[in-house]
Coordinates of C-alpha atoms in Angstrom, one line a residue:
P343 CA 61.5 34.1 3.3
R344 CA 58.5 33.3 1.0
R345 CA 58.5 29.9 -0.6
P346 CA 58.8 29.9 -4.4
R347 CA 55.7 29.0 -6.4
N348 CA 55.4 25.8 -8.4
R349 CA 58.1 24.2 -6.4
R350 CA 58.3 20.6 -7.3
S351 CA 58.9 18.4 -4.3
S352 CA 61.0 15.3 -4.7
S353 CA 59.8 13.8 -1.3
P354 CA 57.6 10.7 -1.3
P355 CA 53.8 11.1 -1.1
A356 CA 52.2 11.4 2.3
E357 CA 51.0 8.4 4.1
A358 CA 47.4 9.3 3.2
H359 CA 48.3 9.0 -0.5
R360 CA 49.8 5.6 0.1
R361 CA 46.6 4.4 1.8
V362 CA 44.3 5.5 -1.1
A363 CA 46.7 4.4 -3.8
V364 CA 45.1 1.7 -6.0
R365 CA 47.2 -0.9 -7.7
T366 CA 45.8 -1.6 -11.1
P367 CA 46.8 -4.3 -13.6
S368 CA 50.0 -3.2 -15.3
P369 CA 49.7 -3.0 -19.1
R370 CA 51.8 -5.4 -21.1
P371 CA 55.2 -4.0 -22.1
H372 CA 55.1 -2.3 -25.4
T373 CA 58.1 -2.7 -27.7
P374 CA 58.3 -0.2 -30.5
S375 CA 57.7 -1.7 -33.9
D376 CA 60.0 -1.5 -36.8
E377 CA 57.8 1.1 -38.4
E378 CA 57.8 3.2 -35.3
M379 CA 61.6 3.0 -35.1
A380 CA 61.9 3.9 -38.8
L381 CA 60.0 7.2 -38.3
P382 CA 62.2 10.2 -39.3
P383 CA 63.2 12.6 -36.6
S384 CA 61.2 15.9 -36.3
P385 CA 63.0 18.7 -38.2
Q386 CA 62.3 21.1 -35.2
Q387 CA 64.4 18.9 -32.8
S388 CA 68.1 19.3 -32.6
P389 CA 70.3 16.3 -33.3
A390 CA 71.2 16.0 -29.6
V391 CA 67.5 16.0 -28.6
R392 CA 66.6 13.5 -31.3
S393 CA 69.4 11.3 -30.2
S394 CA 68.4 11.3 -26.5
G395 CA 64.7 10.7 -27.5
L396 CA 65.7 7.6 -29.5
A397 CA 67.8 6.4 -26.6
A398 CA 64.9 6.7 -24.2
M399 CA 62.6 4.9 -26.6
Y400 CA 65.1 2.0 -26.9
S401 CA 65.3 1.8 -23.1
L402 CA 61.4 1.8 -22.7
P403 CA 61.0 -2.1 -22.5
A404 CA 63.7 -2.3 -19.8
L405 CA 61.9 0.6 -17.9
I406 CA 58.6 -1.2 -18.0
S407 CA 60.1 -4.5 -16.9
T408 CA 61.8 -2.7 -14.0
Y409 CA 58.5 -1.1 -13.0
E410 CA 56.7 -4.4 -12.9
Q411 CA 59.4 -5.8 -10.5
L412 CA 59.1 -2.8 -8.1
P413 CA 57.1 -3.3 -4.8
G414 CA 53.8 -1.6 -4.5
P415 CA 54.8 1.5 -2.4
V416 CA 57.7 2.2 -4.8
Q417 CA 55.4 1.9 -7.8
A418 CA 53.0 4.4 -6.2
Y419 CA 55.9 6.8 -5.6
L420 CA 57.1 6.5 -9.1
L421 CA 53.6 7.1 -10.5
F422 CA 53.2 10.1 -8.2
Q423 CA 56.4 11.6 -9.6
L424 CA 55.5 10.8 -13.2
L425 CA 52.0 12.4 -12.9
R426 CA 53.5 15.5 -11.4
R427 CA 55.6 15.9 -14.4
T428 CA 53.0 15.1 -17.0
P429 CA 51.2 17.8 -19.1
R430 CA 47.4 18.2 -18.7
P431 CA 46.4 16.6 -22.1
T432 CA 48.3 13.5 -21.2
L433 CA 46.7 13.4 -17.8
Q434 CA 43.3 13.6 -19.4
F435 CA 44.1 10.6 -21.6
A436 CA 45.3 8.7 -18.5
A437 CA 42.1 9.5 -16.6
Q438 CA 40.0 8.2 -19.4
T439 CA 42.0 4.9 -19.3
V440 CA 42.1 4.5 -15.5
L441 CA 38.5 5.4 -14.5
P442 CA 36.8 2.4 -16.2
V443 CA 39.2 0.1 -14.5
L444 CA 38.2 1.5 -11.1
H445 CA 34.5 1.2 -11.6
R446 CA 32.9 -1.7 -9.7
D447 CA 29.5 -3.2 -10.4
F448 CA 28.7 -3.9 -6.7
V449 CA 25.1 -4.9 -7.5
G450 CA 26.2 -7.5 -10.0
A451 CA 29.0 -8.8 -7.7
L452 CA 26.9 -9.1 -4.6
P453 CA 24.5 -12.0 -3.8
A454 CA 20.9 -11.2 -4.8
E455 CA 19.8 -11.2 -1.2
V456 CA 22.4 -8.7 -0.1
A457 CA 21.8 -6.5 -3.2
H458 CA 18.0 -6.5 -2.3
H459 CA 18.8 -5.5 1.2
A460 CA 20.9 -2.6 0.0
L461 CA 18.0 -1.5 -2.3
R462 CA 15.6 -1.3 0.7
F463 CA 17.3 2.0 1.6
M464 CA 16.6 3.6 -1.7
D465 CA 13.6 5.7 -2.5
A466 CA 11.4 5.1 -5.5
R467 CA 13.2 7.7 -7.7
T468 CA 16.6 6.2 -7.0
L469 CA 15.3 2.6 -7.7
C470 CA 14.0 3.7 -11.1
R471 CA 17.3 5.4 -11.9
A472 CA 19.2 2.2 -10.8
A473 CA 17.0 0.1 -13.1
C474 CA 18.2 2.2 -16.1
V475 CA 21.9 1.5 -15.5
S476 CA 22.0 -2.0 -17.1
R477 CA 20.0 -5.1 -17.6
R478 CA 21.6 -6.7 -14.5
W479 CA 20.7 -3.7 -12.3
R480 CA 17.1 -3.7 -13.7
A481 CA 16.7 -7.4 -12.9
V482 CA 17.8 -6.8 -9.3
A483 CA 15.8 -3.5 -8.8
D484 CA 12.6 -5.1 -10.2
G485 CA 13.2 -8.6 -8.8
C486 CA 12.4 -8.0 -5.1
R487 CA 8.7 -7.7 -4.3
S488 CA 9.3 -6.6 -0.7
V489 CA 11.3 -3.5 -1.8
W490 CA 8.5 -2.1 -3.9
R491 CA 5.9 -3.2 -1.5
A492 CA 7.6 -1.1 1.1
R493 CA 7.7 1.9 -1.3
L494 CA 4.0 1.4 -1.8
A495 CA 3.4 1.6 1.9
D496 CA 5.6 4.7 2.2
A497 CA 3.6 6.5 -0.6
R498 CA 0.2 5.2 0.7
Y499 CA -0.8 4.4 -2.8
E500 CA -3.0 1.5 -1.6
A501 CA -5.0 0.8 1.5
E502 CA -3.9 -1.4 4.3
P503 CA -4.3 -5.1 3.4
S504 CA -7.7 -6.5 4.4
R505 CA -7.9 -8.2 7.8
V506 CA -11.2 -9.9 6.9
H507 CA -11.2 -13.7 7.4
P508 CA -10.6 -15.5 4.0
L509 CA -13.7 -17.6 4.4
C510 CA -15.9 -14.5 4.1
L511 CA -14.7 -13.6 0.7
P512 CA -16.2 -16.4 -1.4
H513 CA -19.4 -16.1 0.7
F514 CA -20.1 -12.7 -0.8
G515 CA -18.9 -13.3 -4.3
L516 CA -15.2 -12.4 -3.9
G517 CA -13.9 -15.9 -4.7
P518 CA -14.9 -19.5 -5.5
A519 CA -17.9 -20.7 -3.5
P520 CA -17.2 -22.8 -0.4
P521 CA -18.8 -26.3 -0.2
T522 CA -21.3 -25.2 2.4
G523 CA -22.8 -21.9 3.4
L524 CA -21.0 -19.8 6.0
A525 CA -22.7 -19.6 9.3
R526 CA -20.8 -19.3 12.6
L527 CA -17.1 -19.8 12.3
S528 CA -15.7 -22.6 14.4
E529 CA -12.7 -22.2 16.7
D530 CA -10.5 -23.9 14.2
E531 CA -11.7 -21.6 11.4
L532 CA -11.2 -18.5 13.6
S533 CA -7.5 -19.4 14.1
V534 CA -4.9 -18.7 11.5
A535 CA -3.0 -22.0 11.9
H536 CA -4.4 -23.3 8.6
L537 CA -3.2 -20.1 6.9
A538 CA 0.4 -20.3 8.1
P539 CA 3.0 -21.1 5.4
R540 CA 4.2 -24.7 5.0
P541 CA 7.6 -25.6 6.5
A542 CA 10.5 -24.7 4.3
T543 CA 12.1 -27.5 2.2
A544 CA 15.2 -27.6 0.0
E545 CA 13.0 -27.1 -3.1
S546 CA 11.1 -24.1 -1.6
V547 CA 14.4 -22.5 -0.5
A548 CA 15.9 -22.9 -4.0
A549 CA 12.8 -21.5 -5.6
A550 CA 12.9 -18.5 -3.2
R551 CA 16.5 -17.8 -4.1
Q552 CA 15.7 -18.1 -7.8
G553 CA 12.9 -15.7 -7.3
L554 CA 15.2 -13.2 -5.6
S555 CA 17.8 -13.3 -8.3
T556 CA 15.4 -12.9 -11.2
A557 CA 12.6 -10.5 -12.0
P558 CA 9.1 -11.9 -11.5
A559 CA 7.3 -13.2 -14.6
G560 CA 5.4 -10.4 -16.2
G561 CA 7.2 -7.7 -14.1
N562 CA 7.0 -6.8 -10.5
P563 CA 3.3 -6.3 -9.6
F564 CA 4.1 -3.9 -6.7
K565 CA 6.2 -1.7 -8.9
A566 CA 3.3 -1.6 -11.4
R567 CA 0.9 -0.6 -8.6
Y568 CA 3.4 2.1 -7.5
A569 CA 3.6 3.4 -11.1
R570 CA -0.2 3.5 -11.4
G571 CA -0.5 5.4 -8.1
Y572 CA 2.2 7.8 -9.1
G573 CA 0.6 8.3 -12.5
L574 CA -2.8 9.1 -10.9
D575 CA -1.2 11.6 -8.5
R576 CA 0.5 13.3 -11.4
A577 CA -2.7 13.3 -13.5
W578 CA -4.6 14.9 -10.6
A579 CA -1.9 17.5 -9.9
E580 CA -1.8 18.5 -13.6
G581 CA -5.5 18.5 -14.1
R582 CA -5.5 15.5 -16.6
C583 CA -8.8 13.8 -15.8
R584 CA -12.0 12.8 -17.5
Q585 CA -15.3 13.8 -16.1
Q586 CA -17.9 11.0 -16.1
S587 CA -21.6 11.6 -15.6
F588 CA -24.2 9.1 -14.4
A589 CA -27.7 9.9 -15.5
C590 CA -30.4 9.6 -12.9
P591 CA -34.2 10.3 -13.3
E592 CA -35.0 14.0 -13.4
G593 CA -35.7 15.4 -9.9
A594 CA -34.2 12.3 -8.1
V595 CA -31.8 13.0 -5.3
A596 CA -28.8 10.7 -4.7
T597 CA -28.8 10.0 -1.0
C598 CA -26.0 7.5 -0.7
V599 CA -23.3 6.1 -3.0
E600 CA -21.1 3.0 -2.8
W601 CA -18.7 1.5 -5.4
T602 CA -17.2 -1.9 -6.1
G603 CA -14.2 -1.0 -8.2
T604 CA -16.1 -1.7 -11.5
H605 CA -19.6 -0.5 -10.6
M606 CA -21.2 2.4 -8.7
V607 CA -24.3 1.7 -6.6
V608 CA -26.4 4.8 -6.0
G609 CA -29.4 5.0 -3.7
L610 CA -32.1 7.5 -4.6
D611 CA -35.0 9.1 -2.7
T612 CA -37.3 7.7 -5.4
R613 CA -37.2 4.2 -4.0
D614 CA -34.8 2.9 -6.6
I615 CA -31.1 1.8 -6.5
F616 CA -29.2 2.3 -9.7
V617 CA -26.0 0.4 -10.6
F618 CA -23.7 2.1 -13.1
D619 CA -20.7 0.9 -15.0
I620 CA -17.9 3.2 -13.9
A621 CA -15.9 2.9 -17.2
T622 CA -18.8 3.8 -19.5
G623 CA -21.3 5.6 -17.2
A624 CA -24.0 3.3 -18.5
L625 CA -26.9 2.1 -16.3
V626 CA -26.4 -1.7 -16.1
R627 CA -29.0 -2.6 -13.5
R628 CA -31.9 -1.2 -11.5
L629 CA -32.8 -2.7 -8.1
V630 CA -36.5 -2.3 -7.5
G631 CA -38.3 -3.4 -4.4
H632 CA -38.3 -0.6 -1.7
E633 CA -41.5 1.3 -1.1
G634 CA -39.7 4.4 0.1
G635 CA -36.6 6.4 -0.5
V636 CA -33.3 4.6 0.0
W637 CA -31.1 6.4 2.6
A638 CA -28.4 3.8 3.5
L639 CA -26.2 1.5 1.5
A640 CA -23.4 -0.9 2.0
V641 CA -21.6 -3.3 -0.5
V642 CA -19.4 -6.3 0.1
G643 CA -18.3 -8.3 -3.0
R644 CA -21.5 -8.9 -5.1
T645 CA -23.8 -8.3 -2.1
V646 CA -25.7 -5.0 -1.6
V647 CA -27.5 -4.1 1.6
S648 CA -29.9 -1.2 1.7
G649 CA -32.1 0.7 4.2
S650 CA -35.1 2.8 3.4
T651 CA -37.9 5.0 4.6
D652 CA -40.2 2.0 4.3
R653 CA -38.4 0.8 7.5
T654 CA -37.1 -2.4 5.9
V655 CA -33.5 -3.7 5.2
R656 CA -33.0 -5.5 1.9
V657 CA -30.3 -7.8 0.7
W658 CA -29.6 -7.9 -3.1
D659 CA -27.6 -10.0 -5.5
L660 CA -25.7 -7.4 -7.6
D661 CA -25.2 -9.9 -10.5
D662 CA -28.8 -10.4 -11.3
G663 CA -30.5 -7.6 -9.3
R664 CA -32.6 -10.0 -7.2
C665 CA -33.8 -9.0 -3.7
T666 CA -33.2 -12.2 -1.7
H667 CA -33.9 -11.1 1.9
V668 CA -36.1 -8.5 3.5
F669 CA -35.8 -7.7 7.2
S670 CA -38.6 -5.7 9.1
G671 CA -38.7 -4.5 12.6
H672 CA -37.6 -0.8 12.7
G673 CA -40.3 1.7 13.5
S674 CA -39.0 4.5 11.3
T675 CA -36.6 5.3 8.5
I676 CA -33.3 3.4 8.5
R677 CA -30.8 6.2 8.3
C678 CA -27.5 4.3 8.4
L679 CA -26.0 0.8 8.3
Q680 CA -22.7 -0.9 8.6
I681 CA -21.5 -4.4 7.5
L682 CA -19.2 -6.3 10.0
L683 CA -17.2 -9.2 8.7
P684 CA -15.0 -11.5 10.8
T685 CA -11.8 -9.4 11.0
D686 CA -8.5 -9.8 12.7
V687 CA -8.8 -7.2 15.5
R688 CA -5.2 -7.3 16.7
T689 CA -3.4 -4.0 16.9
S690 CA -0.2 -3.4 14.8
A691 CA 1.9 -3.9 17.9
E692 CA 0.2 -7.2 18.6
R693 CA 0.8 -8.4 15.0
A694 CA 4.4 -7.3 15.2
R695 CA 5.2 -9.4 18.2
G696 CA 3.4 -12.4 16.7
A697 CA 0.2 -12.5 18.9
P698 CA -2.3 -15.1 17.7
A699 CA -5.0 -13.8 15.4
R700 CA -8.4 -12.8 16.9
Y701 CA -11.3 -12.8 14.5
E702 CA -14.5 -10.9 15.5
P703 CA -17.4 -11.2 15.1
R704 CA -18.1 -14.9 14.8
E705 CA -20.2 -14.5 11.7
P706 CA -21.0 -11.7 9.1
L707 CA -23.3 -9.1 10.6
V708 CA -25.1 -5.9 9.5
V709 CA -25.9 -3.2 12.0
T710 CA -28.7 -0.7 11.2
G711 CA -29.5 2.6 12.8
S712 CA -32.9 4.2 12.6
R713 CA -34.9 7.3 13.4
D714 CA -36.8 5.2 15.9
T715 CA -33.7 5.8 18.2
T716 CA -32.6 2.1 18.1
L717 CA -30.0 0.0 16.4
R718 CA -30.5 -3.6 15.3
V719 CA -27.9 -6.3 14.7
W720 CA -28.7 -8.9 12.0
R721 CA -27.0 -11.9 10.7
L722 CA -25.9 -11.0 7.1
P723 CA -27.0 -13.7 4.6
S724 CA -25.4 -14.5 1.3
P725 CA -27.7 -13.9 -1.6
T726 CA -26.5 -17.0 -3.4
L727 CA -25.8 -19.5 -0.6
D728 CA -28.6 -18.8 1.9
A729 CA -32.3 -19.5 1.3
P730 CA -34.5 -16.4 0.5
Y731 CA -36.2 -14.7 3.4
P732 CA -39.1 -14.4 4.1
P733 CA -39.7 -17.9 2.9
P734 CA -42.8 -18.8 0.8
R735 CA -46.1 -18.5 2.5
T736 CA -46.6 -21.1 5.3
A737 CA -49.2 -21.8 8.0
D738 CA -47.2 -20.0 10.7
M739 CA -47.4 -16.6 8.9
D740 CA -49.8 -13.9 10.0
V741 CA -52.6 -13.5 7.5
D742 CA -52.6 -9.7 7.8
D743 CA -49.0 -9.0 6.6
A744 CA -48.0 -12.4 5.3
R745 CA -44.8 -12.3 7.3
P746 CA -43.2 -15.0 9.7
K747 CA -43.8 -14.4 13.4
G748 CA -40.1 -14.3 14.2
N749 CA -37.0 -13.3 12.2
P750 CA -34.2 -15.8 12.7
Y751 CA -31.7 -13.2 11.4
L752 CA -32.3 -10.6 14.1
L753 CA -29.8 -11.0 17.0
H754 CA -30.0 -7.8 19.1
T755 CA -31.9 -4.6 19.5
L756 CA -29.7 -1.8 20.9
S757 CA -31.7 0.7 22.8
G758 CA -30.5 3.7 24.7
H759 CA -30.4 6.7 22.4
S760 CA -33.1 9.3 22.9
D761 CA -33.1 10.7 19.4
S762 CA -32.5 9.6 15.8
V763 CA -29.4 7.4 15.1
R764 CA -27.6 9.3 12.4
T765 CA -24.3 7.4 11.9
V766 CA -22.9 4.0 12.8
T767 CA -19.6 2.3 12.3
G768 CA -17.7 -0.7 13.7
I769 CA -15.0 -3.3 13.6
G770 CA -15.0 -6.7 15.0
N771 CA -17.5 -6.9 17.9
L772 CA -17.2 -3.1 18.4
V773 CA -20.2 -1.0 17.2
V774 CA -20.2 2.8 17.6
S775 CA -23.2 4.9 17.0
G776 CA -23.8 8.7 16.9
S777 CA -27.1 10.3 17.4
Y778 CA -29.1 13.5 17.3
D779 CA -29.2 13.3 21.1
N780 CA -25.5 14.7 21.0
S781 CA -24.1 11.4 22.4
V782 CA -21.8 8.7 21.1
R783 CA -22.4 5.1 22.3
V784 CA -20.1 2.1 22.1
W785 CA -21.8 -1.3 21.9
D786 CA -20.8 -5.0 21.9
A787 CA -22.3 -6.6 18.8
A788 CA -21.8 -10.1 20.3
T789 CA -23.9 -9.5 23.4
G790 CA -25.8 -6.4 22.6
A791 CA -24.4 -4.7 25.8
L792 CA -23.6 -1.0 26.1
R793 CA -19.9 -0.5 26.8
H794 CA -19.6 3.3 27.0
Q795 CA -21.8 6.4 26.6
L796 CA -19.6 9.2 25.4
D797 CA -21.0 12.6 26.3
G798 CA -19.5 15.9 25.5
H799 CA -20.8 17.1 22.1
T800 CA -23.3 20.0 22.4
A801 CA -25.0 19.3 19.1
K802 CA -26.0 16.4 16.8
V803 CA -23.3 13.8 15.9
Y804 CA -23.0 13.2 12.2
A805 CA -19.8 11.3 11.6
L806 CA -17.7 8.6 13.2
V807 CA -14.3 7.0 12.3
L808 CA -12.4 4.3 14.1
D809 CA -8.7 3.7 14.3
P810 CA -8.2 -0.1 15.1
D811 CA -4.5 0.3 15.9
L812 CA -4.7 3.1 18.3
H813 CA -8.1 2.1 19.7
V814 CA -9.6 5.6 19.3
I815 CA -12.9 6.9 18.0
F816 CA -13.2 10.2 16.1
S817 CA -16.6 11.9 16.2
G818 CA -17.7 14.9 14.3
S819 CA -20.6 17.1 15.4
M820 CA -22.7 20.1 14.4
D821 CA -21.1 21.9 17.3
G822 CA -18.1 22.4 15.0
T823 CA -15.7 20.1 17.0
I824 CA -14.1 16.8 16.5
R825 CA -13.6 14.7 19.6
V826 CA -11.1 11.9 20.1
W827 CA -12.2 9.1 22.5
D828 CA -10.4 6.1 23.9
W829 CA -12.7 3.1 23.1
D830 CA -11.3 1.0 25.9
S831 CA -11.9 3.5 28.7
G832 CA -14.4 5.9 27.1
A833 CA -12.3 8.9 28.1
C834 CA -12.2 12.0 25.8
L835 CA -8.5 12.4 24.8
R836 CA -8.7 15.4 22.5
I837 CA -11.1 18.1 21.4
L838 CA -10.2 19.5 18.0
R839 CA -11.6 23.0 17.6
G840 CA -11.6 25.4 14.6
H841 CA -14.6 24.6 12.4
M842 CA -17.5 27.0 12.7
T843 CA -20.3 24.5 11.8
L844 CA -21.1 20.9 10.9

């Protein structure tokens, strides 16, 4: 036989209901006031109903007292039966009363360190929404720098932190000047022992905990960087950008461009180097000295290095526009150059397992490539800390060209290419050059030795990129292919085809 609908069971709730039943604080017993007891009975109710209702109201204090004395499972059973017999409007009122009691501020209740660990598993959108819940949640969501730093890394809104040795930064105008000029780094300076954090003390631990539990002063800088990167992405996607023009002499061709974050440095085929203010587009400085077109540029801090068709390399002070050093020796146009600063050359796997830092090269270098088929490795001077070169006229200078007989900044001449050197790049002691002879060569900047000759391209090599973590070289050629090379063995790992030309 079919079971009747809306059948009300009088059996206790299932075991699952008992497990999820939540015991909430019982309200204080409510005793009807004299005014409530004095209310006249409803005229629609019969005398018998009115009498039974008054009797139930009088017994309500005893019922509440009895409920408080019942064990938990029995209370759950009684509530289950009462809720099954309660009309929907009353259930809605009960839900509005019960839900706030069941809410739990787990972020506020947890220790700050545990709350921050939980936030690590949230994406940026969820973190921002969590910060809108309350002041406490905002303080926790914005108070951990590592959480937002990880979100920055996920979104790739900023480049990988620099591995350059800290002593190089003030040498080129990126920080306070050191007491003496930077020449070759000693073994102690090449280690990172002096950069390691100090041993923890009770005061430092207390300060760290305080920093974890409160938002950083002035807001979280990593969140601000993320917000800036996100805003830039949205602006580009929606076409909200401002075009800025930089006026060059009529007919001049910009051959190379570098920028410092606040200034744009432009090399022209008219022998000049222009420095523009990026914010306003105004010309703030003009570097004059080359006798031919400028075809190669590199900038580090406030130091500019340029190469020209006049076959010279010049070092400039960006602040005042002075040319402090001039290097001669190439037999033709300097077509490319690369600055090498002492850099931690460990791979990401080595850094993860705590391998000691290895800084290469031992001193700042600049590598130049020329149409004379050679590369040259020079010590890179500081415009402010090193004496100008060439020095003033002395007796050991040649009368014809008024130049010293030997250049103390020249370290090596790298010979081997049979055609113009078009591109050069490097990291640490590793220098990679690409040439119009269709080959890629790998050199050791410390010794000047050739490590590998990478043959395979069938046309001129125009572009090179290094991956220091994977130890691979990417080369782009006029033959329309990109080749991937292992820089340790020189083997060609991949050939990427699809392009039809350079």
